[in-house]
CSV table of C-alpha atoms in Angstrom, one decimal:
chain,number,residue,atom,x,y,z
A,1,UNK,CA,0.0,0.0,0.0
A,2,UNK,CA,2.8,2.4,0.9
A,3,UNK,CA,4.7,1.6,-2.2
A,4,UNK,CA,1.7,2.2,-4.4
A,5,UNK,CA,1.2,5.5,-2.7
A,6,UNK,CA,4.8,6.6,-3.3
A,7,UNK,CA,4.5,5.6,-7.0
A,8,UNK,CA,1.2,7.6,-7.2
A,9,UNK,CA,2.9,10.7,-5.7
A,10,UNK,CA,5.9,10.3,-8.1
A,11,UNK,CA,3.5,9.9,-11.1
A,12,UNK,CA,1.6,13.1,-10.2
A,13,UNK,CA,4.8,15.0,-9.3
A,14,UNK,CA,6.3,14.6,-12.8
A,15,UNK,CA,3.5,16.3,-14.8
A,16,UNK,CA,3.0,18.8,-12.0
A,17,UNK,CA,6.7,19.8,-12.4
A,18,UNK,CA,6.4,20.0,-16.2
A,19,UNK,CA,3.3,22.2,-15.8
A,20,UNK,CA,5.3,24.5,-13.5
A,21,UNK,CA,8.4,24.8,-15.7
A,22,UNK,CA,7.2,27.9,-17.7
A,23,UNK,CA,6.4,29.7,-14.4
A,24,UNK,CA,9.7,28.7,-12.8
A,25,UNK,CA,11.5,29.8,-15.9
A,26,UNK,CA,9.7,33.2,-15.8
A,27,UNK,CA,10.7,33.7,-12.2
A,28,UNK,CA,14.3,32.7,-12.9
A,29,UNK,CA,14.7,35.0,-15.8
A,30,UNK,CA,13.3,37.9,-13.8
A,31,UNK,CA,16.3,37.6,-11.4
A,32,UNK,CA,19.0,37.5,-14.1
A,33,UNK,CA,20.8,40.5,-15.6
A,34,UNK,CA,19.6,41.7,-18.9
A,35,UNK,CA,23.1,41.7,-20.4
A,36,UNK,CA,23.3,37.9,-19.7
A,37,UNK,CA,19.8,37.3,-21.1
A,38,UNK,CA,20.9,39.1,-24.3
A,39,UNK,CA,23.3,36.3,-24.9
A,40,UNK,CA,21.4,33.3,-23.7
A,41,UNK,CA,18.4,32.3,-21.6
A,42,UNK,CA,19.5,28.7,-20.7
A,43,UNK,CA,22.9,29.2,-19.2
A,44,UNK,CA,22.3,27.1,-16.0
A,45,UNK,CA,20.0,24.1,-15.9
A,46,UNK,CA,18.0,25.4,-18.8
A,47,UNK,CA,17.7,28.8,-17.2
A,48,UNK,CA,15.8,27.6,-14.1
A,49,UNK,CA,18.5,28.7,-11.7
A,50,UNK,CA,19.2,32.5,-11.8
A,51,UNK,CA,23.0,32.7,-12.0
A,52,UNK,CA,24.2,35.4,-11.8
A,53,UNK,CA,21.4,36.7,-9.4
A,54,UNK,CA,20.1,40.3,-9.4
A,55,UNK,CA,17.0,42.1,-8.2
A,56,UNK,CA,17.6,45.1,-10.5
A,57,UNK,CA,14.8,44.2,-12.7
A,58,UNK,CA,12.2,44.6,-9.9
A,59,UNK,CA,13.8,47.8,-8.6
A,60,UNK,CA,13.7,49.3,-12.1
A,61,UNK,CA,10.1,48.2,-12.5
A,62,UNK,CA,8.9,49.8,-9.3
A,63,UNK,CA,11.0,52.9,-10.0
A,64,UNK,CA,8.6,53.6,-12.8
A,65,UNK,CA,6.3,56.0,-11.0
A,66,UNK,CA,2.8,54.6,-11.8
A,67,UNK,CA,3.4,50.9,-11.2
A,68,UNK,CA,2.5,51.1,-7.4
A,69,UNK,CA,-0.6,53.1,-8.4
A,70,UNK,CA,-1.6,50.5,-10.9
A,71,UNK,CA,-1.3,47.9,-8.2
A,72,UNK,CA,-3.6,49.9,-5.9
A,73,UNK,CA,-6.1,50.3,-8.7
A,74,UNK,CA,-6.1,46.5,-9.3
A,75,UNK,CA,-6.7,45.9,-5.6
A,76,UNK,CA,-9.5,48.4,-5.4
A,77,UNK,CA,-11.2,47.0,-8.5
A,78,UNK,CA,-10.7,43.3,-7.5
A,79,UNK,CA,-11.9,43.8,-3.9
A,80,UNK,CA,-14.9,45.9,-5.0
A,81,UNK,CA,-15.9,43.5,-7.7
A,82,UNK,CA,-15.5,40.5,-5.3
A,83,UNK,CA,-17.7,42.1,-2.6
A,84,UNK,CA,-20.3,43.2,-5.2
A,85,UNK,CA,-20.5,39.7,-6.8
A,86,UNK,CA,-20.8,38.1,-3.3
A,87,UNK,CA,-23.7,40.4,-2.4
A,88,UNK,CA,-25.6,40.0,-5.7
A,89,UNK,CA,-24.9,36.3,-6.1
A,90,UNK,CA,-25.8,35.2,-2.5
A,91,UNK,CA,-29.0,37.3,-2.2
A,92,UNK,CA,-30.2,36.4,-5.7
A,93,UNK,CA,-29.2,32.7,-5.3
A,94,UNK,CA,-31.0,32.4,-2.0
A,95,UNK,CA,-34.2,34.1,-3.4
A,96,UNK,CA,-34.2,31.9,-6.4
A,97,UNK,CA,-33.6,28.7,-4.4
A,98,UNK,CA,-35.9,29.2,-1.5
A,99,UNK,CA,-38.6,31.8,-2.1
A,100,UNK,CA,-41.6,31.7,-4.3
A,101,UNK,CA,-42.6,34.7,-6.3
A,102,UNK,CA,-44.2,35.6,-9.7
A,103,UNK,CA,-42.0,35.0,-12.8
A,104,UNK,CA,-39.4,33.1,-10.8
A,105,UNK,CA,-39.0,30.5,-13.5
A,106,UNK,CA,-38.6,33.2,-16.2
A,107,UNK,CA,-35.9,34.9,-14.2
A,108,UNK,CA,-34.1,31.6,-13.8
A,109,UNK,CA,-34.2,31.0,-17.5
A,110,UNK,CA,-32.9,34.5,-18.2
A,111,UNK,CA,-30.0,33.8,-15.7
A,112,UNK,CA,-29.2,30.6,-17.5
A,113,UNK,CA,-29.3,32.3,-20.9
A,114,UNK,CA,-26.8,34.8,-19.5
A,115,UNK,CA,-24.3,31.9,-19.1
A,116,UNK,CA,-24.4,31.4,-22.9
A,117,UNK,CA,-23.8,35.0,-24.0
A,118,UNK,CA,-20.1,35.9,-24.5
A,119,UNK,CA,-19.1,39.0,-22.6
A,120,UNK,CA,-17.5,40.5,-25.7
A,121,UNK,CA,-21.0,40.6,-27.2
A,122,UNK,CA,-22.2,43.2,-24.7
A,123,UNK,CA,-19.1,45.4,-24.8
A,124,UNK,CA,-20.5,48.0,-27.2
A,125,UNK,CA,-23.8,48.5,-25.3
A,126,UNK,CA,-21.9,48.6,-22.0
A,127,UNK,CA,-19.4,51.1,-23.4
A,128,UNK,CA,-22.2,53.3,-24.8
A,129,UNK,CA,-24.2,53.2,-21.6
A,130,UNK,CA,-21.2,54.2,-19.4
A,131,UNK,CA,-20.2,56.9,-21.9
A,132,UNK,CA,-23.7,58.4,-21.7
A,133,UNK,CA,-23.4,58.4,-17.9
A,134,UNK,CA,-19.9,59.9,-18.1
A,135,UNK,CA,-18.5,57.1,-16.0
A,136,UNK,CA,-15.5,56.0,-18.0
A,137,UNK,CA,-12.1,56.5,-16.4
A,138,UNK,CA,-13.5,55.7,-12.9
A,139,UNK,CA,-13.5,52.9,-10.4
A,140,UNK,CA,-17.2,52.3,-10.7
A,141,UNK,CA,-16.9,51.9,-14.4
A,142,UNK,CA,-14.4,49.1,-13.9
A,143,UNK,CA,-16.4,47.4,-11.1
A,144,UNK,CA,-20.1,47.7,-11.8
A,145,UNK,CA,-20.4,45.8,-15.2
A,146,UNK,CA,-19.0,42.7,-13.6
A,147,UNK,CA,-21.0,42.6,-10.4
A,148,UNK,CA,-24.0,40.6,-11.7
A,149,UNK,CA,-22.5,37.4,-13.1
A,150,UNK,CA,-24.9,34.6,-14.0
A,151,UNK,CA,-22.4,31.8,-13.0
A,152,UNK,CA,-22.2,33.3,-9.5
A,153,UNK,CA,-26.0,33.4,-9.1
A,154,UNK,CA,-26.2,29.8,-10.4
A,155,UNK,CA,-23.5,28.5,-8.1
A,156,UNK,CA,-25.1,30.0,-5.0
A,157,UNK,CA,-28.6,28.9,-6.1
A,158,UNK,CA,-27.5,25.3,-6.4
A,159,UNK,CA,-25.6,25.4,-3.1
A,160,UNK,CA,-28.7,26.8,-1.2
A,161,UNK,CA,-30.9,24.2,-2.9
A,162,UNK,CA,-28.6,21.5,-1.5
A,163,UNK,CA,-29.1,22.7,2.1
A,164,UNK,CA,-31.8,20.6,3.9
A,165,UNK,CA,-35.0,22.5,4.4
A,166,UNK,CA,-35.4,21.2,7.9
A,167,UNK,CA,-32.8,23.7,9.0
A,168,UNK,CA,-34.8,26.6,7.6
A,169,UNK,CA,-38.0,25.3,8.9
A,170,UNK,CA,-36.6,25.0,12.4
A,171,UNK,CA,-35.8,28.7,12.3
A,172,UNK,CA,-39.2,29.6,11.1
A,173,UNK,CA,-40.8,27.9,14.2
A,174,UNK,CA,-39.2,30.6,16.2
A,175,UNK,CA,-41.0,33.2,14.1
A,176,UNK,CA,-37.9,34.4,12.3
A,177,UNK,CA,-38.2,36.3,9.0
A,178,UNK,CA,-36.5,35.1,5.8
A,179,UNK,CA,-33.9,37.9,6.0
A,180,UNK,CA,-32.8,36.9,9.4
A,181,UNK,CA,-32.7,33.2,8.3
A,182,UNK,CA,-30.6,34.2,5.3
A,183,UNK,CA,-28.1,36.3,7.4
A,184,UNK,CA,-27.8,34.1,10.5
A,185,UNK,CA,-28.5,30.6,9.2
A,186,UNK,CA,-27.9,30.3,5.5
A,187,UNK,CA,-24.8,32.5,5.0
A,188,UNK,CA,-22.7,30.7,7.6
A,189,UNK,CA,-23.5,27.4,6.0
A,190,UNK,CA,-22.7,28.8,2.5
A,191,UNK,CA,-19.2,30.0,3.6
A,192,UNK,CA,-17.3,27.4,1.6
A,193,UNK,CA,-19.2,28.2,-1.6
A,194,UNK,CA,-18.8,32.0,-1.0
A,195,UNK,CA,-15.1,31.7,-0.4
A,196,UNK,CA,-14.8,29.7,-3.7
A,197,UNK,CA,-16.8,32.3,-5.6
A,198,UNK,CA,-14.8,35.1,-3.9
A,199,UNK,CA,-11.5,33.5,-5.0
A,200,UNK,CA,-12.6,32.9,-8.6
A,201,UNK,CA,-14.0,36.5,-8.8
A,202,UNK,CA,-10.8,38.0,-7.4
A,203,UNK,CA,-8.7,36.0,-9.9
A,204,UNK,CA,-10.9,37.1,-12.8
A,205,UNK,CA,-10.9,40.7,-11.7
A,206,UNK,CA,-7.2,40.8,-11.2
A,207,UNK,CA,-6.4,39.2,-14.5
A,208,UNK,CA,-9.1,41.1,-16.5
A,209,UNK,CA,-7.6,43.0,-19.4
A,210,UNK,CA,-10.2,43.6,-22.0
A,211,UNK,CA,-12.8,45.7,-20.2
A,212,UNK,CA,-10.1,48.0,-18.5
A,213,UNK,CA,-8.6,48.4,-21.9
A,214,UNK,CA,-12.0,49.6,-23.2
A,215,UNK,CA,-13.1,51.7,-20.2
A,216,UNK,CA,-9.9,53.2,-18.9
A,217,UNK,CA,-8.1,55.6,-21.3
A,218,UNK,CA,-6.3,57.6,-18.6
A,219,UNK,CA,-3.2,56.0,-17.2
A,220,UNK,CA,-4.1,56.8,-13.6
A,221,UNK,CA,-7.0,54.4,-13.9
A,222,UNK,CA,-5.0,51.6,-15.5
A,223,UNK,CA,-5.0,48.3,-13.6
A,224,UNK,CA,-1.8,46.3,-13.1
A,225,UNK,CA,-2.4,44.1,-16.2
A,226,UNK,CA,-3.2,47.0,-18.5
A,227,UNK,CA,-0.5,49.2,-17.1
A,228,UNK,CA,2.3,46.6,-17.4
A,229,UNK,CA,1.1,45.7,-20.9
A,230,UNK,CA,1.3,49.3,-21.9
A,231,UNK,CA,5.0,49.5,-20.9
A,232,UNK,CA,6.0,45.9,-21.7
A,233,UNK,CA,6.8,46.6,-25.3
A,234,UNK,CA,9.3,49.3,-24.3
A,235,UNK,CA,10.9,46.9,-21.9
A,236,UNK,CA,11.2,44.3,-24.6
A,237,UNK,CA,12.8,46.8,-27.0
A,238,UNK,CA,15.1,48.8,-24.7
A,239,UNK,CA,15.3,47.4,-21.2
A,240,UNK,CA,15.5,43.7,-21.7
A,241,UNK,CA,13.8,40.4,-21.2
A,242,UNK,CA,14.4,40.4,-17.4
A,243,UNK,CA,12.1,43.3,-16.8
A,244,UNK,CA,9.4,41.8,-19.0
A,245,UNK,CA,9.6,38.6,-16.9
A,246,UNK,CA,9.6,40.7,-13.6
A,247,UNK,CA,6.4,42.4,-14.7
A,248,UNK,CA,4.8,39.0,-15.3
A,249,UNK,CA,5.8,37.8,-11.8
A,250,UNK,CA,4.5,41.0,-10.1
A,251,UNK,CA,1.2,40.7,-11.9
A,252,UNK,CA,0.7,37.0,-11.0
A,253,UNK,CA,2.1,36.9,-7.4
A,254,UNK,CA,-0.9,38.3,-5.5
A,255,UNK,CA,-3.3,35.8,-7.0
A,256,UNK,CA,-1.0,32.9,-6.3
A,257,UNK,CA,-0.6,34.0,-2.7
A,258,UNK,CA,-4.4,34.4,-2.4
A,259,UNK,CA,-5.1,30.9,-3.7
A,260,UNK,CA,-2.4,29.3,-1.5
A,261,UNK,CA,-4.0,30.9,1.6
A,262,UNK,CA,-7.6,30.1,0.8
A,263,UNK,CA,-7.3,26.9,-1.2
A,264,UNK,CA,-8.8,24.8,1.6
A,265,UNK,CA,-12.1,26.6,1.1
A,266,UNK,CA,-12.2,25.6,-2.5
A,267,UNK,CA,-11.6,22.0,-1.5
A,268,UNK,CA,-14.4,22.2,1.1
A,269,UNK,CA,-16.8,23.6,-1.4
A,270,UNK,CA,-16.0,20.8,-3.9
A,271,UNK,CA,-16.3,18.2,-1.3
A,272,UNK,CA,-19.6,19.5,0.1
A,273,UNK,CA,-21.0,19.7,-3.5
A,274,UNK,CA,-20.0,16.2,-4.2
A,275,UNK,CA,-21.4,14.7,-1.0
A,276,UNK,CA,-24.7,16.6,-1.4
A,277,UNK,CA,-25.0,15.6,-5.0
């Protein structure tokens, strides 16, 4: 049994390492001098070990005045979008799963149809609407269009449906309203699903490039992905490959840390969904 376990670990470790090689290579190149990378990118163990080592690429990147501001913009947008998606998805999911009201089935069908519509298909109406409001080049223009996501509503609706009705009925015996049941009973039970939705939303918001490219024309409202992309071509042409790789590391590091910290909630949500299914 132990031997088979070790073989399983070894068998999974090899493809996992191969999957990580491009990321490890990016990190290694970001810590190598540009004059070395101008000659070769595979000097030591295929370039995975940064020899010689330098942090000049990161220092030069942050010496560019707007990079820290772009970081702050991404944090504001990602956190704001995450909170908004959680609020809309949990309330809408609970109402659709537990309450009865007119046109409920129609609303559910519209929500499901929303899963099939590509987001690029609504860019022109969104851009026109926000232009009419004069909201472009602002935080709410970057946050509001992504707060109502059908997949979030569908995820929370399915999770609330899986919770036994006996729990809710026990609270109703104490003459508790649906809003109090939602806040004090259902939300604590839905914490794993909410954490999963929050992580996925934060990752999406942090990595989003297309809508900020459309909505933010002023550099002070660039997110980190848009800002680094706007200066990356200059780095590639004049500053070197090391700084291009450093910009990639900086853009991806926060989401990697976030996932490593909260990954147990994702596992809990998947386990709970499987056991209830």
